[in-house]
């Protein structure tokens, strides 16, 4: 999947997250979270997993997490990437 | 370092004081006399009004190095503590210790005065920014967090000596009689201020509503008051109500409340003579609603409602569901209005409420109490002091007092808050020891502590969703993932004192 334009998905509500995606020459992922100290490692692993599964190799992905569970992270990241790649 | 009986490492000395590690909820009683203060003699019947705040500070003899107190009945609407510290600074006084009954978010205005050295210690817990900055190591200011009962005890024993108490007095006469019932800054009961009035070396009543003598009914009498000061305003009573004092509509919260009412019913105490306390959280109020309905249906006449009192309890009193209310803190304006006109809505001092070192405090007479939690653990310990980042953000309130006193203390909290599991291997900070906690309820089930086997059996018989606390934790972890612990430095920036004065936990500097 190729990131062709800016896109976003999610909300800033508690237990949700916002995902911002934009084109870039290489893959860069930035994660900010209210529970980074406790769950930063798991959030990061989940984002990496979705990015790899969709075959995204370049793009700037910024995650602003408010304590979302894994299924929400997966859904929001997937949606943002699909929106960014659609023509 | 010593390890206390809840497994926490406790320093031997903190801020120059020798520490007694916590060793159980009901085992410690030092062999001491209660505190004393100088004898006063006043043969004059003349007015005690000295002028404004600055005049009162001067008249009180406040000097650098002393300890002052205020009460927090106006909660986030309080002006007095902020205005007082400004005046103290203007007079060039430094190195003041604050021993207020609590410090609220509005008192973040004090931060510059801590940095400047006007305030150099807190003999009380704090809510909000001050605690956060202390946790980060950005404010060098020792702090001892106390429960309401613990604070009252520390004043009565003389462990904390207040040099000057500045007590907001919403309805006050020129000779120092006052109450909190009436006036533009009415806050209702003055329960937290009573130990101060009784033991502080000098007592100043500060009022924005000087009324003709005598100010009746008297909550704190002229015989305990040295001076009267007048100010434009003590604060804004509309800000007594916090955003948390509303009945929940959240389906998860309502489910928890339903389970809590099942537990209360199963205790067998819900009959004539029932006594009950809830907090102000949305779930607590929903539980109170269920209890009210059950009392109505079964025509139960309760004994008393206790604690911080809300309009909800006032309605129950006026409906005849309780014989009386014991009120240490009015949590909303309906409670403020009630205490001024209902004789059975009784003001109580913090000592009467929850001080363990007397001939018996009110919490000992409680059947069931609903308490909240920031997090809990598999040993039933509860944390209400530190939040997910490890920062000290909340005062203890009456949490550990009520848990120790009530026959069945019931903790209500959602199983997950913003991915954080609310039942963990170990809480970040022990506020209330698990041995005083009866039941932990989340929307995923009810965990009953081992010291209540009959209640557990009865709940199982009633087909309530009883789960082992470890099972509950595992179920929650399977959804959230296992959290990493917040990392702390070795440096102790504050103490969490248990109600009897022993130290149950420390607050350490959060690793950046």
XYZ file of C-alpha atoms in Angstrom:
599
model
C 0.000 0.000 0.000
C 1.294 3.454 -0.914
C 0.636 6.596 1.142
C -0.392 9.223 -1.413
C -2.023 11.979 0.608
C -2.720 13.246 4.091
C -5.434 11.453 6.034
C -6.593 10.876 9.568
C -8.857 8.626 11.598
C -10.138 8.498 15.164
C -11.084 10.936 17.926
C -9.372 12.459 20.950
C -11.843 10.902 23.366
C -10.675 8.799 26.263
C -10.052 5.173 25.224
C -9.723 6.196 21.562
C -6.858 7.509 19.462
C -6.164 9.817 16.536
C -3.987 8.601 13.679
C -2.467 11.115 11.249
C -0.818 9.868 8.055
C 1.090 11.769 5.352
C 3.389 10.830 2.466
C 7.123 10.636 3.179
C 10.200 9.102 1.578
C 10.705 6.611 4.343
C 8.654 5.015 7.080
C 8.459 7.059 10.269
C 6.138 6.275 13.180
C 5.621 8.627 16.125
C 3.585 7.550 19.150
C 2.309 9.722 21.953
C 0.037 8.231 24.626
C -1.497 8.947 27.999
C -0.428 5.434 28.994
C 2.951 5.385 27.243
C 4.791 4.418 30.425
C 2.676 1.308 30.908
C 1.718 0.361 27.349
C 4.071 2.185 24.949
C 5.654 -1.146 23.942
C 2.296 -2.797 23.142
C 0.925 0.209 21.228
C 4.067 0.377 19.151
C 3.949 -3.359 18.420
C 0.321 -3.153 17.305
C 0.940 -0.167 14.985
C 3.973 -1.913 13.440
C 1.894 -5.047 12.913
C -0.868 -3.209 11.027
C 1.605 -1.217 8.940
C 3.448 -4.405 7.977
C 0.235 -6.298 7.234
C -0.837 -3.585 4.778
C 2.594 -3.527 3.189
C 3.220 0.148 3.929
C 6.943 0.901 3.571
C 6.987 4.704 3.438
C 4.982 7.452 5.124
C 4.816 9.512 8.292
C 2.389 8.008 10.787
C 1.600 9.931 13.947
C -0.461 8.327 16.716
C -1.999 10.310 19.546
C -3.421 7.712 21.919
C -5.815 8.230 24.805
C -5.654 4.725 26.222
C -7.258 2.753 23.390
C -7.355 -1.029 23.422
C -5.608 -3.039 20.697
C -8.685 -3.576 18.528
C -9.309 0.193 18.395
C -5.674 0.856 17.522
C -5.843 -1.695 14.725
C -9.087 -0.226 13.312
C -7.963 3.402 13.471
C -4.529 2.780 11.951
C -5.980 0.623 9.173
C -8.633 3.244 8.353
C -6.153 6.115 8.309
C -3.791 4.198 6.018
C -6.595 3.192 3.652
C -7.814 6.800 3.473
C -4.280 8.002 2.765
C -3.771 5.518 -0.032
C -7.144 5.787 -1.804
C -7.084 7.729 -5.049
C 14.870 1.423 55.148
C 12.284 -0.857 56.729
C 9.609 -2.945 55.011
C 6.133 -2.330 56.438
C 3.371 -4.928 56.669
C 2.010 -4.127 53.199
C 5.465 -4.752 51.755
C 6.479 -1.154 51.078
C 9.984 0.197 51.709
C 9.815 2.987 54.252
C 12.715 5.270 55.257
C 13.636 5.465 58.928
C 13.580 9.250 59.032
C 11.809 11.771 56.808
C 12.044 15.534 57.038
C 13.741 15.197 60.426
C 11.023 12.982 61.913
C 11.421 9.355 62.927
C 8.987 7.117 61.088
C 6.873 4.271 62.443
C 6.179 1.780 59.625
C 2.605 0.603 59.174
C 1.985 -2.723 60.911
C -1.744 -3.335 60.647
C -4.921 -1.258 60.775
C -5.755 -1.516 64.461
C -2.546 -2.356 66.301
C -0.792 0.965 66.921
C -1.481 3.294 69.844
C 1.312 5.464 71.209
C 1.408 6.207 74.921
C 0.902 9.977 74.743
C -1.242 12.766 76.144
C -3.332 14.928 73.824
C -1.854 18.224 72.655
C -1.915 21.380 74.723
C -1.867 25.050 73.918
C -1.151 28.151 75.935
C -3.800 29.294 78.421
C -5.392 32.549 77.324
C -7.159 35.171 79.398
C -9.411 37.805 77.945
C -11.402 39.922 80.400
C -12.519 42.374 77.765
C -15.848 42.198 76.028
C -14.580 44.403 73.207
C -14.713 43.475 69.543
C -11.952 41.137 68.317
C -12.046 42.574 64.796
C -8.483 43.546 63.911
C -9.009 44.673 60.299
C -8.148 42.791 57.120
C -6.027 39.717 56.460
C -2.716 41.517 56.760
C -3.709 43.076 60.094
C -4.758 39.641 61.324
C -1.438 38.072 60.293
C 0.403 40.796 62.195
C -1.899 40.502 65.231
C -1.486 36.715 65.293
C 2.272 37.061 65.687
C 2.961 34.820 62.693
C 6.692 34.537 62.047
C 9.008 32.773 59.646
C 9.256 29.034 60.331
C 5.717 28.671 61.691
C 2.812 26.421 60.659
C -0.567 27.717 59.483
C -3.844 26.032 58.646
C -7.063 26.680 56.757
C -10.077 24.470 56.092
C -11.237 23.329 52.659
C -15.018 23.461 53.035
C -15.272 25.809 50.043
C -13.208 23.270 48.129
C -12.342 24.536 44.648
C -14.136 27.809 45.438
C -11.727 28.729 48.252
C -10.013 32.143 48.050
C -8.639 32.361 51.571
C -5.527 30.173 51.366
C -4.288 31.868 48.187
C -4.977 35.392 49.518
C -3.413 34.530 52.861
C -0.150 33.293 51.357
C 0.080 36.436 49.190
C -0.206 38.604 52.302
C 2.294 36.450 54.199
C 4.747 36.909 51.333
C 4.138 40.674 51.259
C 5.023 40.848 54.956
C 8.365 39.159 54.202
C 7.530 36.027 56.204
C 9.193 32.843 54.919
C 9.529 29.118 55.619
C 5.836 28.513 56.360
C 4.403 25.004 56.656
C 0.842 24.522 55.399
C -1.302 22.174 57.497
C -4.618 22.795 55.735
C -7.387 20.211 55.851
C -6.835 19.844 52.096
C -5.393 21.718 49.149
C -7.336 21.879 45.901
C -6.662 22.521 42.236
C -7.466 26.221 42.751
C -4.435 26.409 45.042
C -2.033 25.896 42.150
C -1.640 29.676 42.638
C 0.659 28.761 45.531
C 3.336 27.267 43.272
C 5.357 30.516 42.873
C 5.354 30.954 46.660
C 6.747 27.449 47.118
C 9.503 28.257 44.602
C 10.185 31.501 46.468
C 10.543 29.810 49.862
C 7.427 31.338 51.425
C 5.983 27.814 51.738
C 8.469 25.067 52.562
C 6.318 22.113 53.615
C 2.888 20.516 53.585
C 1.556 18.640 56.584
C -1.435 17.642 54.482
C -2.245 16.037 51.175
C -2.851 18.019 48.017
C -4.947 17.741 44.866
C -3.557 18.762 41.502
C -0.517 20.604 40.218
C 1.475 20.993 43.452
C 1.609 17.213 43.933
C 2.519 16.694 40.301
C 5.444 19.114 40.522
C 6.615 17.544 43.781
C 6.486 14.111 42.102
C 8.609 15.401 39.238
C 11.141 16.791 41.685
C 10.473 20.320 40.438
C 9.341 21.584 43.846
C 11.469 20.878 46.859
C 8.786 20.733 49.510
C 8.271 17.796 51.887
C 4.708 16.562 52.049
C 2.859 14.204 54.362
C -0.483 13.024 53.006
C -3.087 12.351 55.691
C -6.635 11.103 55.746
C -9.345 13.260 57.327
C -9.230 11.170 60.480
C -5.450 11.091 60.368
C -5.179 14.864 60.124
C -7.537 15.329 63.054
C -5.489 12.809 65.026
C -2.167 14.479 64.165
C -3.489 17.788 65.529
C -5.044 16.241 68.635
C -1.816 14.402 69.490
C 0.357 17.440 68.800
C 2.334 15.672 66.069
C 1.306 18.637 63.937
C 1.335 21.902 65.869
C -0.558 24.696 64.198
C 0.733 28.105 65.194
C -2.051 30.093 63.558
C -5.315 28.743 62.151
C -7.047 31.069 59.685
C -10.583 29.742 59.561
C -13.041 30.896 56.911
C -16.157 31.934 58.855
C -19.144 32.522 56.556
C -21.442 33.791 59.357
C -19.461 35.425 62.128
C -19.869 38.010 64.888
C -17.318 40.533 66.180
C -16.457 38.390 69.227
C -15.627 35.319 67.124
C -18.687 33.048 67.240
C -19.317 31.583 63.822
C -20.939 28.979 61.645
C -20.828 28.002 57.981
C -24.577 27.796 57.456
C -25.428 31.258 56.149
C -24.020 34.181 54.188
C -22.664 34.698 50.686
C -19.893 32.124 51.247
C -21.957 29.586 53.175
C -20.312 26.158 53.020
C -22.427 24.309 55.597
C -20.627 22.186 58.164
C -17.220 23.311 59.460
C -16.227 19.818 60.568
C -12.634 19.925 59.338
C -11.958 23.250 61.101
C -12.897 22.055 64.582
C -9.578 20.385 65.522
C -7.817 23.573 64.403
C -10.075 25.729 66.572
C -9.467 23.384 69.469
C -5.689 22.992 69.267
C -4.073 25.814 67.230
C -2.044 28.213 69.382
C -3.818 31.176 67.798
C -7.139 31.136 65.988
C -8.288 33.798 63.530
C -11.846 33.756 62.207
C -11.865 35.283 58.715
C -15.235 36.480 57.477
C -16.883 38.247 54.572
C -20.128 38.464 56.516
C -19.869 40.133 59.920
C -23.265 39.855 61.621
C -24.605 41.442 64.835
C -23.681 39.564 68.008
C -24.411 36.688 68.579
C -23.925 34.612 65.408
C -26.274 31.722 66.138
C -26.275 28.779 66.038
C -22.639 28.511 67.023
C -20.453 25.997 65.192
C -17.174 27.308 66.612
C -17.453 29.474 69.755
C -15.866 32.782 70.808
C -13.963 30.945 73.569
C -11.734 29.378 70.891
C -11.172 32.469 68.739
C -8.440 35.081 69.283
C -9.108 37.485 66.424
C -11.638 38.271 63.723
C -10.538 39.508 60.297
C -12.760 40.821 57.520
C -12.242 40.268 53.793
C -14.282 41.068 50.681
C -14.897 37.429 49.864
C -13.984 33.992 51.195
C -14.671 32.411 47.848
C -17.382 30.978 45.665
C -19.668 28.314 47.179
C -20.910 27.378 43.703
C -17.538 25.710 43.199
C -18.045 23.342 46.149
C -19.711 20.920 43.750
C -17.140 19.143 41.656
C -17.875 17.653 38.266
C -17.786 14.210 39.851
C -20.852 14.777 42.032
C -23.387 13.776 39.397
C -25.278 10.520 39.034
C -23.722 8.373 36.324
C -25.531 7.567 33.084
C -22.742 5.392 31.806
C -24.097 1.836 31.347
C -20.919 0.354 32.790
C -21.213 2.535 35.879
C -24.858 1.579 36.254
C -23.929 -2.109 36.049
C -21.349 -1.639 38.808
C -23.936 0.200 40.900
C -26.365 -2.671 40.438
C -23.778 -5.176 41.654
C -22.986 -2.924 44.614
C -26.637 -2.846 45.623
C -26.730 -6.667 45.362
C -23.758 -6.793 47.734
C -25.364 -4.387 50.213
C -28.545 -6.446 50.166
C -26.561 -9.666 50.698
C -24.714 -8.293 53.754
C -27.892 -8.594 55.811
C -27.410 -5.086 57.245
C -30.083 -3.506 55.067
C -32.812 -3.487 57.708
C -34.026 -1.067 60.404
C -30.990 0.680 61.868
C -28.961 0.550 58.648
C -26.087 3.034 58.407
C -24.450 4.014 55.164
C -21.839 6.232 53.535
C -21.122 6.923 49.890
C -18.748 9.238 48.143
C -19.712 11.771 45.519
C -18.703 9.796 42.454
C -21.320 9.066 39.801
C -21.365 5.346 40.625
C -21.677 6.006 44.369
C -24.735 8.157 43.786
C -26.290 5.466 41.588
C -25.760 2.951 44.414
C -27.391 5.386 46.827
C -30.354 5.461 44.444
C -30.727 1.677 44.610
C -30.380 1.700 48.399
C -33.070 4.379 48.657
C -35.428 2.315 46.495
C -34.870 -0.842 48.550
C -35.409 1.095 51.805
C -38.650 2.557 50.457
C -39.977 -0.769 49.219
C -39.213 -2.620 52.433
C -40.189 0.308 54.696
C -36.749 0.330 56.311
C -35.880 3.118 58.748
C -32.132 3.598 58.662
C -29.965 4.875 61.491
C -27.728 7.418 59.797
C -26.022 8.578 56.635
C -22.499 9.818 57.060
C -19.548 11.549 55.495
C -19.478 14.215 52.920
C -23.203 14.843 52.540
C -24.948 15.424 49.208
C -28.465 16.563 48.348
C -29.265 12.923 47.714
C -28.780 12.107 51.406
C -30.733 15.227 52.378
C -33.694 13.904 50.391
C -33.392 10.542 52.142
C -33.361 12.275 55.536
C -36.370 14.422 54.708
C -38.215 11.387 53.420
C -37.625 9.736 56.805
C -35.341 6.994 55.504
C -32.624 7.881 58.022
C -32.863 9.063 61.621
C -30.069 11.541 60.984
C -27.074 12.675 58.946
C -23.547 13.192 60.255
C -21.854 15.785 58.111
C -18.141 16.606 58.032
C -18.316 18.277 54.589
C -21.294 19.558 52.597
C -20.727 18.394 49.037
C -23.372 20.554 47.377
C -25.532 23.595 48.032
C -28.576 21.509 48.885
C -26.609 19.999 51.767
C -25.478 23.513 52.791
C -29.090 24.662 52.843
C -30.227 21.597 54.794
C -27.704 21.775 57.618
C -28.876 25.298 58.447
C -32.464 24.175 58.982
C -32.545 20.410 59.703
C -31.792 19.626 63.328
C -31.118 15.996 62.461
C -28.496 17.034 59.911
C -25.639 17.132 62.400
C -22.309 18.893 61.927
C -19.479 16.625 63.065
C -15.817 17.357 63.638
C -13.133 15.418 61.780
C -12.208 13.872 65.152
C -15.721 12.617 65.733
C -15.875 11.422 62.134
C -12.714 9.429 61.807
C -9.924 10.052 64.355
C -8.825 6.590 65.570
C -7.279 7.933 68.802
C -10.360 8.688 70.864
C -13.129 6.778 72.580
C -14.776 5.858 69.309
C -15.338 7.700 66.063
C -18.391 7.669 63.795
C -17.002 5.429 61.061
C -16.966 2.599 63.638
C -20.781 2.647 63.516
C -21.042 2.260 59.728
C -22.576 -0.875 58.246
C -21.789 -0.360 54.559
C -19.675 2.204 52.762
C -19.123 2.759 49.060
C -15.644 3.967 48.158
C -13.944 4.680 44.854
C -10.454 3.788 43.663
C -7.801 4.990 41.248
C -6.522 1.416 41.178
C -6.723 -1.762 43.253
C -4.658 -4.922 43.440
C -4.938 -8.661 44.085
C -4.287 -8.046 47.802
C -7.327 -5.720 47.898
C -5.082 -2.693 48.476
C -6.480 0.553 47.097
C -4.678 3.570 45.681
C -6.430 6.928 45.463
C -3.319 9.132 45.702
C -1.206 8.622 42.596
C -2.420 8.517 39.001
C -1.286 6.574 35.947
C 1.861 8.644 35.412
C 2.895 8.047 39.024
C 2.216 11.637 40.083
C 0.684 12.487 43.436
C -2.575 14.061 42.287
C -5.171 13.272 44.951
C -5.619 13.592 48.642
C -6.774 10.602 50.667
C -9.998 12.111 51.993
C -11.709 9.730 54.388
C -10.896 6.655 52.298
C -8.770 4.613 54.696
C -10.778 5.808 57.726
C -14.088 4.630 56.339
C -12.651 1.358 55.042
C -11.274 0.599 58.518
C -14.485 1.533 60.302
C -17.295 0.128 58.160
C -18.399 -3.464 58.654
C -18.376 -3.908 54.867
C -16.354 -1.483 52.758
C -17.194 -1.727 49.079
C -14.834 -0.420 46.401
C -16.481 0.434 43.081
C -14.503 1.125 39.910
C -14.593 0.233 36.220
C -12.308 -2.677 35.316
C -10.420 -0.572 32.769
C -9.823 3.165 32.541
C -8.178 4.289 29.329
C -6.425 0.903 28.922
C -5.226 0.889 32.513
C -6.332 -2.233 34.391
C -8.008 -1.291 37.660
C -7.141 -4.579 39.365
C -3.384 -5.038 39.200
C -0.615 -7.181 40.651
C 0.289 -4.324 42.987
C -1.042 -0.772 43.295
C 1.422 2.051 42.674
C 0.654 3.545 46.087
C -1.127 1.946 49.033
C -3.649 4.445 50.400
C -5.942 1.908 52.049
C -4.664 -1.513 53.114
C -6.436 -4.548 51.669
C -7.137 -6.022 55.089
C -9.687 -3.202 55.632
C -11.368 -3.642 52.246
C -14.363 -5.982 52.024
C -15.376 -6.127 48.398
C -14.057 -4.859 45.057
C -16.681 -4.461 42.350
C -16.105 -3.901 38.644
C -18.531 -4.424 35.765
C -16.772 -7.772 35.193
C -17.576 -9.171 38.594
C -17.418 -9.001 42.368
C -14.332 -9.998 44.368
C -14.913 -10.659 48.080
C -12.043 -10.533 50.548
C -11.288 -13.660 52.595
C -12.355 -12.074 55.885
C -15.992 -12.074 54.677
C -16.607 -15.749 53.796
C -20.304 -15.619 54.710
C -20.947 -12.680 52.425
C -19.163 -14.523 49.623
C -21.314 -17.621 50.152
C -24.493 -15.575 50.255
C -23.583 -13.780 47.000
C -22.867 -17.091 45.285
C -26.191 -18.423 46.582
C -27.869 -15.371 45.009
C -26.075 -16.080 41.734
C -24.125 -12.830 41.833
C -21.050 -12.778 39.541
C -18.487 -13.541 42.261
C -14.934 -13.981 41.015
C -11.615 -14.617 42.646
C -9.602 -11.381 42.601
C -6.785 -13.099 40.670
C -9.277 -14.334 38.086
C -10.622 -10.794 37.770
C -7.109 -9.428 37.248
C -6.289 -12.079 34.623
C -9.492 -11.362 32.746
C -8.718 -7.633 32.655
C -5.058 -8.153 31.688
C -6.191 -10.377 28.796
C -7.924 -7.316 27.341
C -5.476 -4.548 28.204
C -2.208 -6.460 28.096
C 0.059 -6.550 31.154
C 1.142 -3.009 32.059
C 4.757 -2.097 32.715
C 5.306 -0.434 36.082
C 5.893 3.308 36.169
C 9.548 3.843 37.054
C 10.564 5.804 40.121
C 13.840 7.157 41.514
C 14.925 6.215 45.040
C 14.290 9.757 46.280
C 11.296 9.982 48.623
C 9.347 13.191 47.953
C 6.376 12.506 50.208
C 4.800 10.164 52.732
C 1.415 8.481 52.736
C 0.425 8.340 56.367
C -2.107 5.820 57.626
C -4.847 7.151 59.900
C -2.967 6.110 63.050
C 0.212 8.003 62.099
C 2.217 5.009 60.900
C 3.552 5.190 57.346
C 1.852 2.945 54.840
C 3.698 4.095 51.718
C 5.984 6.702 50.236
C 5.753 8.865 47.137
C 8.923 8.704 45.098
C 10.220 10.985 42.404
C 9.006 9.803 39.011
C 11.823 8.862 36.621
C 11.778 11.327 33.734
